[in-house]
mmCIF file of C-alpha atoms and ligand atoms in Angstrom:
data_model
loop_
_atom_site.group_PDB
_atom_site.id
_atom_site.type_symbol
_atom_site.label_atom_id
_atom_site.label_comp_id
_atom_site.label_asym_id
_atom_site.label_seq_id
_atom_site.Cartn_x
_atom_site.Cartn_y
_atom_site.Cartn_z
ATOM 1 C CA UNK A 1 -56.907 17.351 -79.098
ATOM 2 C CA UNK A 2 -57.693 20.887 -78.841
ATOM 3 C CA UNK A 3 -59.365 23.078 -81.600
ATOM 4 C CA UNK A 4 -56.249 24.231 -83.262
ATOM 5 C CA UNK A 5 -54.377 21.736 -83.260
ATOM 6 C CA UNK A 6 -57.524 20.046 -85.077
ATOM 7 C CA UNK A 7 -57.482 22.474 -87.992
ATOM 8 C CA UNK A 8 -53.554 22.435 -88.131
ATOM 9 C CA UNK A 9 -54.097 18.792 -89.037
ATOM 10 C CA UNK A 10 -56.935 19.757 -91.696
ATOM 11 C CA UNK A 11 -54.803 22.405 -93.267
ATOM 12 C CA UNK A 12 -51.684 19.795 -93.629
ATOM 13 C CA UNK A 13 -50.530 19.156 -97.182
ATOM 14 C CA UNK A 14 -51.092 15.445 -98.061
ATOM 15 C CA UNK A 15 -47.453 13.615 -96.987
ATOM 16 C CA UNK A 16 -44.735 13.874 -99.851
ATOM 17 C CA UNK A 17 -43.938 10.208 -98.918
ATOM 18 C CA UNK A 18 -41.037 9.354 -101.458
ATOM 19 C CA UNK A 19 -41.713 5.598 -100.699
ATOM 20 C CA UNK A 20 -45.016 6.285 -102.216
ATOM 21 C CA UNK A 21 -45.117 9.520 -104.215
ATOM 22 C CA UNK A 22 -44.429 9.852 -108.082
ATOM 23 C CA UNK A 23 -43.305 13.000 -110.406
ATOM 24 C CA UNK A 24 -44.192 12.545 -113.320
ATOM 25 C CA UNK A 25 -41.989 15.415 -115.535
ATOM 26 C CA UNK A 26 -43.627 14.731 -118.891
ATOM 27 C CA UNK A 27 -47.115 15.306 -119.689
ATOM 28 C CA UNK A 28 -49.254 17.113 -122.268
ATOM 29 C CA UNK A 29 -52.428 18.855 -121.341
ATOM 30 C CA UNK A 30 -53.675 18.617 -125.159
ATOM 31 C CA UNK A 31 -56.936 20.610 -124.686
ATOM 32 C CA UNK A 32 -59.007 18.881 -127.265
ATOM 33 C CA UNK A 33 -57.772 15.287 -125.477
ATOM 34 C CA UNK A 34 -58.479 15.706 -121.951
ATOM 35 C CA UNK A 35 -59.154 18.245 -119.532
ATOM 36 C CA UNK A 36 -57.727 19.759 -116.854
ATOM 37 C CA UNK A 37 -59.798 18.037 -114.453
ATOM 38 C CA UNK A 38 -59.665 14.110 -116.008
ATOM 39 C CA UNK A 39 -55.854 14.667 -115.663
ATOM 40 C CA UNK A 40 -55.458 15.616 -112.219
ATOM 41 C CA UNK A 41 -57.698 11.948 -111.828
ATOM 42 C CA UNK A 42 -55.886 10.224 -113.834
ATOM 43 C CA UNK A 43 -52.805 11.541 -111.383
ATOM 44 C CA UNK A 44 -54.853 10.577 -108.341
ATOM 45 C CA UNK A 45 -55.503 6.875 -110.009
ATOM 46 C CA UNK A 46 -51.546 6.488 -110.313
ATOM 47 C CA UNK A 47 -50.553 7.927 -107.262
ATOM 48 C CA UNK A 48 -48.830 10.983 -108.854
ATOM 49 C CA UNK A 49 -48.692 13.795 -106.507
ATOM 50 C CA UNK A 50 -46.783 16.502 -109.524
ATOM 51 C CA UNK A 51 -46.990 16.785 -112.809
ATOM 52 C CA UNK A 52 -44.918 18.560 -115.425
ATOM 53 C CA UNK A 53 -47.290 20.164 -118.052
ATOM 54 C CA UNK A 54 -45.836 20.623 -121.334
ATOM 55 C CA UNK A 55 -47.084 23.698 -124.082
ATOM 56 C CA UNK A 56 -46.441 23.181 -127.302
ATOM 57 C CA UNK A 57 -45.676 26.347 -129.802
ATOM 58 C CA UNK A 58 -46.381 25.143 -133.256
ATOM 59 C CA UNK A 59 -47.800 26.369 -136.605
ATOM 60 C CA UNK A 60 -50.281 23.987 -137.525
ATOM 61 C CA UNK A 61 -50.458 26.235 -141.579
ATOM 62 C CA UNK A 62 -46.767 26.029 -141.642
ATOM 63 C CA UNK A 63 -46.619 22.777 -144.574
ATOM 64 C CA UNK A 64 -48.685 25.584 -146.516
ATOM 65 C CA UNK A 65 -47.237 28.835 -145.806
ATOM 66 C CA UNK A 66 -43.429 28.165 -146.321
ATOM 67 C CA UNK A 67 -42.714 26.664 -149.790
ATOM 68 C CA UNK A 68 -39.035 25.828 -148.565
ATOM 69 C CA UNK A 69 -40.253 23.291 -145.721
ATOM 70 C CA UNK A 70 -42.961 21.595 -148.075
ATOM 71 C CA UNK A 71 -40.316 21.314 -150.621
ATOM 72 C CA UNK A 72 -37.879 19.515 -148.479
ATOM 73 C CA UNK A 73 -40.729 17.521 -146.892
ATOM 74 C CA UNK A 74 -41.776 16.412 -150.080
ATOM 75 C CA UNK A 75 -38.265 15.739 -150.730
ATOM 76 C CA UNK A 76 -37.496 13.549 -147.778
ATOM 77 C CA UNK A 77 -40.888 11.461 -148.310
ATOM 78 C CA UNK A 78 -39.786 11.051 -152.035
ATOM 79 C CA UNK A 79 -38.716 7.596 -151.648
ATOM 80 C CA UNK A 80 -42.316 6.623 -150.270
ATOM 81 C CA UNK A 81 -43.893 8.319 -153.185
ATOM 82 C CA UNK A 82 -44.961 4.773 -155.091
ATOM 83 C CA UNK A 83 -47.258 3.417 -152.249
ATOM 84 C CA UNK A 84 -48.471 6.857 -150.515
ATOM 85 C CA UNK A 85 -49.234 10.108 -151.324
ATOM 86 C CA UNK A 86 -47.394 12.788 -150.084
ATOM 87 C CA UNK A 87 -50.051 15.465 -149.946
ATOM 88 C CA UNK A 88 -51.764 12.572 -147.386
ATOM 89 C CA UNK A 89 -48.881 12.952 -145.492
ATOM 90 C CA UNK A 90 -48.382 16.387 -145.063
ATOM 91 C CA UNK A 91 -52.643 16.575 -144.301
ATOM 92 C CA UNK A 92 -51.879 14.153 -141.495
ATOM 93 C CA UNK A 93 -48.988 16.001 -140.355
ATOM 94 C CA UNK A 94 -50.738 19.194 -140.260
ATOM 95 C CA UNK A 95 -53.852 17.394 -138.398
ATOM 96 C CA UNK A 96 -51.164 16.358 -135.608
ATOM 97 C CA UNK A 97 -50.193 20.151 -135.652
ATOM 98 C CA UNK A 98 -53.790 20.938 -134.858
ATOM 99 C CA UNK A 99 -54.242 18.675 -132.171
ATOM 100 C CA UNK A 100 -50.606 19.292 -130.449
ATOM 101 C CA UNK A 101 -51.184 23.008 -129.974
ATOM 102 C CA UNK A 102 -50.943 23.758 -126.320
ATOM 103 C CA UNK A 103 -50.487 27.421 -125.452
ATOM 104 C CA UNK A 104 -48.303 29.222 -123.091
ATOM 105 C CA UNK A 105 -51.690 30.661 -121.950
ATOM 106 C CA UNK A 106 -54.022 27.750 -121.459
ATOM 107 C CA UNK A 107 -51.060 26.042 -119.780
ATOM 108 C CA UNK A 108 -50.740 28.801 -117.332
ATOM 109 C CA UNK A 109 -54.120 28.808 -116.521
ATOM 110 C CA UNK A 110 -54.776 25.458 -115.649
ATOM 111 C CA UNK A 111 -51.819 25.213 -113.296
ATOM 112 C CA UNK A 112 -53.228 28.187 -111.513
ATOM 113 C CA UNK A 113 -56.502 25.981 -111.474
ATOM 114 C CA UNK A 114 -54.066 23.343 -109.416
ATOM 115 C CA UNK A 115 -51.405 24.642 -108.373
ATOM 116 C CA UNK A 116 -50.277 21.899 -106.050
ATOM 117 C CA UNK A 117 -50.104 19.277 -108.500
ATOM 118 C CA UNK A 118 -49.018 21.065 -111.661
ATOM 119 C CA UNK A 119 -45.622 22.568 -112.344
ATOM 120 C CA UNK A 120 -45.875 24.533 -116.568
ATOM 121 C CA UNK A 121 -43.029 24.442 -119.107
ATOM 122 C CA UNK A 122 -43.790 27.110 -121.947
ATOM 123 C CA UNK A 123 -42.656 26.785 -125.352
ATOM 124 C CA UNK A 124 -41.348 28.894 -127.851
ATOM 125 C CA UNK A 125 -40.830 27.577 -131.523
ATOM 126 C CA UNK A 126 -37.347 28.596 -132.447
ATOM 127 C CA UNK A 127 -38.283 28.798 -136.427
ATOM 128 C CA UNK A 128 -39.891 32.052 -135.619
ATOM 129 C CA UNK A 129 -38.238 35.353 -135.472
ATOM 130 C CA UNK A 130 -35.611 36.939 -133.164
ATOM 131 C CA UNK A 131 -38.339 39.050 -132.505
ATOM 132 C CA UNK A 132 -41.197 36.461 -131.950
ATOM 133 C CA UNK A 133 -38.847 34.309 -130.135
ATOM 134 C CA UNK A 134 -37.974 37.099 -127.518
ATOM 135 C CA UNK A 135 -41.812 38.292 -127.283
ATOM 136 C CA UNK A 136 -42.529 34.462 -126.109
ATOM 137 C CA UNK A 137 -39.950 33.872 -123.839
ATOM 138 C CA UNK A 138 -41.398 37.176 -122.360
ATOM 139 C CA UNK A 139 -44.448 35.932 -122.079
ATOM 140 C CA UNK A 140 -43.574 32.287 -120.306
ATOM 141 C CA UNK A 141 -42.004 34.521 -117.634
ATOM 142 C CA UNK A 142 -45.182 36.905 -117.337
ATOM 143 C CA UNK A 143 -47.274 33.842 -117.479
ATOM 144 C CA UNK A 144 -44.694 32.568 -114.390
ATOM 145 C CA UNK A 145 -44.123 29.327 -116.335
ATOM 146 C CA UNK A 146 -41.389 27.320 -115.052
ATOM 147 C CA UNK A 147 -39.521 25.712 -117.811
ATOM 148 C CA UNK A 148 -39.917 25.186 -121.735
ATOM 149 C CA UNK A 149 -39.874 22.460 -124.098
ATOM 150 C CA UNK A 150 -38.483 22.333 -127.472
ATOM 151 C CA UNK A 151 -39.095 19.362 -130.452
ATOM 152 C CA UNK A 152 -37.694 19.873 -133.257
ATOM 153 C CA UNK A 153 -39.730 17.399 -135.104
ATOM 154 C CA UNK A 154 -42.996 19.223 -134.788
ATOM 155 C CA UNK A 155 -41.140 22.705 -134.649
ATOM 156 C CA UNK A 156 -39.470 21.852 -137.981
ATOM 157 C CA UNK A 157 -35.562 22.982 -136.538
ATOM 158 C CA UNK A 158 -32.319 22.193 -136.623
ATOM 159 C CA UNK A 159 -30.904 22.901 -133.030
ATOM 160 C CA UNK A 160 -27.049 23.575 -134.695
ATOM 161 C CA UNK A 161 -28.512 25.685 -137.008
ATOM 162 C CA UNK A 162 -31.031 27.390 -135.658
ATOM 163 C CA UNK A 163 -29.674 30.919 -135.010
ATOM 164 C CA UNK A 164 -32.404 31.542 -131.677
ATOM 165 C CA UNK A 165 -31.503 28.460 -130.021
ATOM 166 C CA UNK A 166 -28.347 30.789 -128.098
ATOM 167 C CA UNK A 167 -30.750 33.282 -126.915
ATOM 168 C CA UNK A 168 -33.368 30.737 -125.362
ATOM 169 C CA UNK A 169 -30.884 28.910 -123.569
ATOM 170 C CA UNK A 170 -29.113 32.157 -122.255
ATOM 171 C CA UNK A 171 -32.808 32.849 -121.400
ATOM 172 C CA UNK A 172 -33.662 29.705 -119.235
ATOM 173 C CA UNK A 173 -30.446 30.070 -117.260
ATOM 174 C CA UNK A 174 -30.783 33.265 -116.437
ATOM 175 C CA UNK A 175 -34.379 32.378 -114.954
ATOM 176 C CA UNK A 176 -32.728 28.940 -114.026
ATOM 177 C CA UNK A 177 -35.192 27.040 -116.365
ATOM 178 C CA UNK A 178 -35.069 23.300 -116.934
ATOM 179 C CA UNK A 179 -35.576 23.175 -120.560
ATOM 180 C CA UNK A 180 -36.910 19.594 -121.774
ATOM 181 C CA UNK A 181 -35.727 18.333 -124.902
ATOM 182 C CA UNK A 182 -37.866 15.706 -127.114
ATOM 183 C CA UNK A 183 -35.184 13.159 -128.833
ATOM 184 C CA UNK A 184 -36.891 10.535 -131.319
ATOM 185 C CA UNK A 185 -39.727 10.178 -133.906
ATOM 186 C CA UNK A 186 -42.942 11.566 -133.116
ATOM 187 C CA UNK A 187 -46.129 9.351 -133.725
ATOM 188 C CA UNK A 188 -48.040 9.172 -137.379
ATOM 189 C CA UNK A 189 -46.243 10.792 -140.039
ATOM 190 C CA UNK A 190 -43.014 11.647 -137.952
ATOM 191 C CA UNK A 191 -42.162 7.934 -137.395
ATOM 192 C CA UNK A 192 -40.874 7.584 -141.269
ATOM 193 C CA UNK A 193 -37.237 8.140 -140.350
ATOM 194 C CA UNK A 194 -36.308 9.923 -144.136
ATOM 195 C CA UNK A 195 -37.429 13.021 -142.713
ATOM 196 C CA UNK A 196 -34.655 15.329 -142.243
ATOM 197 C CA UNK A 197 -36.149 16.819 -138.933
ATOM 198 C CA UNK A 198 -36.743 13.192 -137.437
ATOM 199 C CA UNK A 199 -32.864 13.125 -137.870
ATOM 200 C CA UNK A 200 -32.207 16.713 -135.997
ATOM 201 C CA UNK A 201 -34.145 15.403 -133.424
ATOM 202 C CA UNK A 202 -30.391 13.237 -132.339
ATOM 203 C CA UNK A 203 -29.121 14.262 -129.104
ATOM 204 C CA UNK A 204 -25.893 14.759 -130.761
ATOM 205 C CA UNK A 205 -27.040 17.922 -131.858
ATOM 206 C CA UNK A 206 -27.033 19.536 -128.790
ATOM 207 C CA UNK A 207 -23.966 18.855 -127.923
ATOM 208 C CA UNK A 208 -22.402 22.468 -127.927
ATOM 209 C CA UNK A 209 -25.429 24.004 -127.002
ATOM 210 C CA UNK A 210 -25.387 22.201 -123.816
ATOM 211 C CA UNK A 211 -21.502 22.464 -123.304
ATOM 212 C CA UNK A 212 -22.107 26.625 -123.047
ATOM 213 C CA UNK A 213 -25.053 26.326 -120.794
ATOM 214 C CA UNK A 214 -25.806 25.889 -117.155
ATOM 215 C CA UNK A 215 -29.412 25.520 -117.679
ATOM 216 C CA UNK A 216 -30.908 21.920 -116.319
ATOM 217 C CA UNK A 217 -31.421 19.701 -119.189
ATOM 218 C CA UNK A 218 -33.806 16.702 -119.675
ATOM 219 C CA UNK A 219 -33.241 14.824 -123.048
ATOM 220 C CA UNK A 220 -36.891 13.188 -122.951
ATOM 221 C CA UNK A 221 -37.417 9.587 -124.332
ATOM 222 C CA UNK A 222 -34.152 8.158 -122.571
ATOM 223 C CA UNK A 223 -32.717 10.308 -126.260
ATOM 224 C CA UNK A 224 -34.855 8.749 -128.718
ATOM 225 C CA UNK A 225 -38.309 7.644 -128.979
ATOM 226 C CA UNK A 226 -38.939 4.739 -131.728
ATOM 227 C CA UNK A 227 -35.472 4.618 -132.185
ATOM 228 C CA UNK A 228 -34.668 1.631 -130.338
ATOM 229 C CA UNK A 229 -33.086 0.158 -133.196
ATOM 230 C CA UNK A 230 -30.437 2.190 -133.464
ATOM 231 C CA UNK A 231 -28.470 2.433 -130.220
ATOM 232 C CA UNK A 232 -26.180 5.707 -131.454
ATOM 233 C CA UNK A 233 -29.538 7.729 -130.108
ATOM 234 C CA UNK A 234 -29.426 6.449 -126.411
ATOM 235 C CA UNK A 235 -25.863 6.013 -126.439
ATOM 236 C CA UNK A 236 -24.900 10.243 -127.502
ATOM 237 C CA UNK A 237 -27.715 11.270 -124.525
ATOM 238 C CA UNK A 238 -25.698 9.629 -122.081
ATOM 239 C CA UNK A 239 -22.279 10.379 -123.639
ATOM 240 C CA UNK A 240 -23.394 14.102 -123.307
ATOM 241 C CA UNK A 241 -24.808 13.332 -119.803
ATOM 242 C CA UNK A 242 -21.847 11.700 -118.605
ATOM 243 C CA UNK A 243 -19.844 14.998 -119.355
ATOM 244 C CA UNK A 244 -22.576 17.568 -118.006
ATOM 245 C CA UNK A 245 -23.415 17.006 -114.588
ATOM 246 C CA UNK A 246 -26.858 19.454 -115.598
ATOM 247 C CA UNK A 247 -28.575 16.953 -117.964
ATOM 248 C CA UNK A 248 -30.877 13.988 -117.304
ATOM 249 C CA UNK A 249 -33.125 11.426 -119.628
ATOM 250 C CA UNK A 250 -36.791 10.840 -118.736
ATOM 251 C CA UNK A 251 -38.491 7.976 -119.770
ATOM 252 C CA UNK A 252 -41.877 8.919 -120.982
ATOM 253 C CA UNK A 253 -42.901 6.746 -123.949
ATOM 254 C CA UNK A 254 -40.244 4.416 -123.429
ATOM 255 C CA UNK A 255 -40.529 2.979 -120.051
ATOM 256 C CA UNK A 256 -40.425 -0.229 -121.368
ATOM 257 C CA UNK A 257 -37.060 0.453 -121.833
ATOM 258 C CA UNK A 258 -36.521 -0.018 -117.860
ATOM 259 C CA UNK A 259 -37.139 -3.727 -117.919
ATOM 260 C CA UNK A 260 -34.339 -4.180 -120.618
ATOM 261 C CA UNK A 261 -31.149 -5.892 -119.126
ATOM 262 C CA UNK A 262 -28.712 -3.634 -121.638
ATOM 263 C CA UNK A 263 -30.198 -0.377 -121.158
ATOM 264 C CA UNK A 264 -30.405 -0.465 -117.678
ATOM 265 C CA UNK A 265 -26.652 -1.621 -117.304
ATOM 266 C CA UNK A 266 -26.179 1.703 -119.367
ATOM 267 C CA UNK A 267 -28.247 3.808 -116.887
ATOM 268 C CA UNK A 268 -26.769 2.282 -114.104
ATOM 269 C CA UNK A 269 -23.813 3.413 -115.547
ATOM 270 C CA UNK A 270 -24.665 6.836 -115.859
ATOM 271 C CA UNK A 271 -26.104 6.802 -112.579
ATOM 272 C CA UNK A 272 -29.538 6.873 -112.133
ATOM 273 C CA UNK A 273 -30.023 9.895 -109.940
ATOM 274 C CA UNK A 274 -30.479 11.600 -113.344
ATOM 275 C CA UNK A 275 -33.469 9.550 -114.823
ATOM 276 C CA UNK A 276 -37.116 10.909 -114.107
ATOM 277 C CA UNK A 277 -40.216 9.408 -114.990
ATOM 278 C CA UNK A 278 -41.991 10.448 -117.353
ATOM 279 C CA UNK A 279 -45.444 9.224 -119.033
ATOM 280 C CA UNK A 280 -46.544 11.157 -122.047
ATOM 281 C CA UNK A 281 -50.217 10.975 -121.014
ATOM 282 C CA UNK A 282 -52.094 11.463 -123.232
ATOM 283 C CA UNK A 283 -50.104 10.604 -126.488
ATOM 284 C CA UNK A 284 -49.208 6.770 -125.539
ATOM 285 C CA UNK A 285 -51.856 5.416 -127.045
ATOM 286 C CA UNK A 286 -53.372 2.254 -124.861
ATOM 287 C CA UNK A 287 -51.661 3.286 -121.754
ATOM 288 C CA UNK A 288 -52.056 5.067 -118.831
ATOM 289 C CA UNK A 289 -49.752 6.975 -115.836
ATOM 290 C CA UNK A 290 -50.655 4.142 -113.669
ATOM 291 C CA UNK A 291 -50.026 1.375 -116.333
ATOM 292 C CA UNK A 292 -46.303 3.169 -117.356
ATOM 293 C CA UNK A 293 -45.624 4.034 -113.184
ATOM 294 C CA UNK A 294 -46.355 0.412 -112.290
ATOM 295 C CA UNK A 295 -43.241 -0.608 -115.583
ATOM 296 C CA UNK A 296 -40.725 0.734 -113.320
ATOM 297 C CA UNK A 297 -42.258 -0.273 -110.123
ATOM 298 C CA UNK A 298 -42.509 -4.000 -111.557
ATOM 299 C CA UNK A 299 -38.798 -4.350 -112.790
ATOM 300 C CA UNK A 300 -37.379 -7.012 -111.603
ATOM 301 C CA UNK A 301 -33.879 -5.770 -112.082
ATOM 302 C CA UNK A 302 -34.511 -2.352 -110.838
ATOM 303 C CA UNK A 303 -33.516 -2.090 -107.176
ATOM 304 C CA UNK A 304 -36.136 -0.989 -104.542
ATOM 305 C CA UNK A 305 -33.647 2.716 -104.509
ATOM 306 C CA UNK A 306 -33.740 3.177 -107.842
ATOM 307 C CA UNK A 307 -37.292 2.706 -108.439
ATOM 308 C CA UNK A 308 -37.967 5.462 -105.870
ATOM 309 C CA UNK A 309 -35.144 8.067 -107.586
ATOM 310 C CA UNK A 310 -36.465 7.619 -110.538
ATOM 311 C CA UNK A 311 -40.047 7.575 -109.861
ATOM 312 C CA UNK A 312 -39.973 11.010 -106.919
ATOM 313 C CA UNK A 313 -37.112 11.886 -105.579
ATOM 314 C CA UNK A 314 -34.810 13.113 -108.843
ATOM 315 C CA UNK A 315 -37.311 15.329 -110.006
ATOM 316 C CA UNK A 316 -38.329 16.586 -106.611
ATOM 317 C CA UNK A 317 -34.703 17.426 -106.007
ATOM 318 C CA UNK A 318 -34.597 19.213 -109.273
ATOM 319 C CA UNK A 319 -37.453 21.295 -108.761
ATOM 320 C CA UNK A 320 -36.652 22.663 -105.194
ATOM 321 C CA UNK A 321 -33.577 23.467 -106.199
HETATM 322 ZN ZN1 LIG B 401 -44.125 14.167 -125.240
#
């Protein structure tokens, strides 16, 4: 071997094996939870060669500064009012508010820390202005940001109602953005199922929002997370997948969900070239990306195909194209 050809084997990329590799397309670099660093070994420990890095655009003063939204909050926990206080609940909401913030910024920078292994979604909270709203999406495409992420159970929205929700998607497909959808409770506080904005957080919602768009979208939690009770969640995600070719489901938080006889004869049905993995690191308590990779990898009624589509090759397709 002569000297070149020696350092053209050095410079080679590790191999995108898809027998081997994982995308993971749901992950939250929560600054005050792990670093940049502990993530990228936390890939390495589950095999995952990409990761989608989620920001989060939320207003952790919000339950103080607008009246209206405390009122209805305090509304919607009224029948909860005998056995716990409210004003407990809205301090623990607003503690999860804290802790969520991820900014477009830091989110930018620490993919340019790694840019091999880290793909950014920004975020832009649609309860703000026409103005703010516009600003941010600015500013994800300055920051070269790659997607964005909406929840309306943190971000306190209705998506029918919500009069920016028109100009964000018009925004992500004209830069051809995925935009990633949470569907579900939330943990804490945003698992009590009276709250109105736990409700909005039903695929259904989207419906006509998705009808007008081409934009790539991923309903995350397979359409509901902690919601498994009530099968109207999963079952409008895929109705609305069936009839738009440009949505998919990941399965971060509920990969359990893949060892379930019913559910997978429901993604089967679908098709599961449009399920991605997805983990949630770090907000699944007591697990890890190796512990939720190995779920799928384990299934025993999961074939050997559709372990590797879901697992690499969906999202890898999706994001080189
Ligand atoms: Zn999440």
């Amino acid at each position: 071997m002569n000297r070149r050809s020696v350092e053209t084997v050095k410079k080679r990329k590790p191999t995108t094996d898809s027998l081997s590799s994982v995308f993971d397309v749901h992950v939250h670099p929560i600054r005050t939870v792990i670093s940049a660093k502990s993530l990228v070994d936390e890939m390495d420990r589950a095999g995952i060669i990409k990761a989608v890095l989620l920001s989060l655009d939320l207003d952790p003063k919000i339950l103080y500064s607008d009246l209206k939204l405390r009122e209805e909050i305090l509304d919607d926990l009224w029948a909860y009012s005998y056995f716990i206080n409210p004003e407990q609940i809205l301090d623990s909401m607003t503690k999860i508010l804290q802790t969520g913030v991820t900014t477009n910024k830091y989110t930018a920078e620490i993919c340019k820390m790694y840019p091999d292994r880290f793909i950014g979604f920004g975020s832009v909270n649609p309860r703000g202005s026409k103005k703010y709203v516009s600003s941010t999406l600015n500013e994800i495409l300055s920051l070269g940001l790659q997607g964005i992420k909406l929840i309306p159970t943190l971000q306190f929205f209705h998506p029918q109602k919500n009069k920016n929700i028109k100009n964000i998607f018009k925004f992500a497909t004209k830069q051809n953005w995925p935009i990633l959808i949470h569907t579900g409770k939330d943990p804490g506080p945003f698992e009590i199922h009276t709250l109105r904005h736990v409700q909005y957080s039903h695929p259904r919602f989207w419906k006509k929002a998705i009808k007008r768009t081409k934009a790539k979208i991923i309903f995350a939690h397979l359409g509901g997370y902690g919601v498994s009770d009530d099968e109207s969640w999963i079952n409008s995600a895929l109705e609305i997948a069936k009839t738009n070719s440009n949505v998919y489901l990941d399965t971060s938080a509920v990969t359990y969900a893949l060892e379930d006889p019913v559910t997978v004869a429901k993604l089967r049905d679908l098709g599961f070239e449009r399920i991605l993995f997805g983990s949630d690191h770090p907000v699944v308590h007591g697990t890890s990306m190796d512990h939720s990779k190995k779920i799928i990898q384990r299934s025993p009624i999961l074939t050997e195909k559709e372990k590797q589509m879901i697992l690499f090759e969906n999202a890898n397709l999706l994001f080189t194209s």
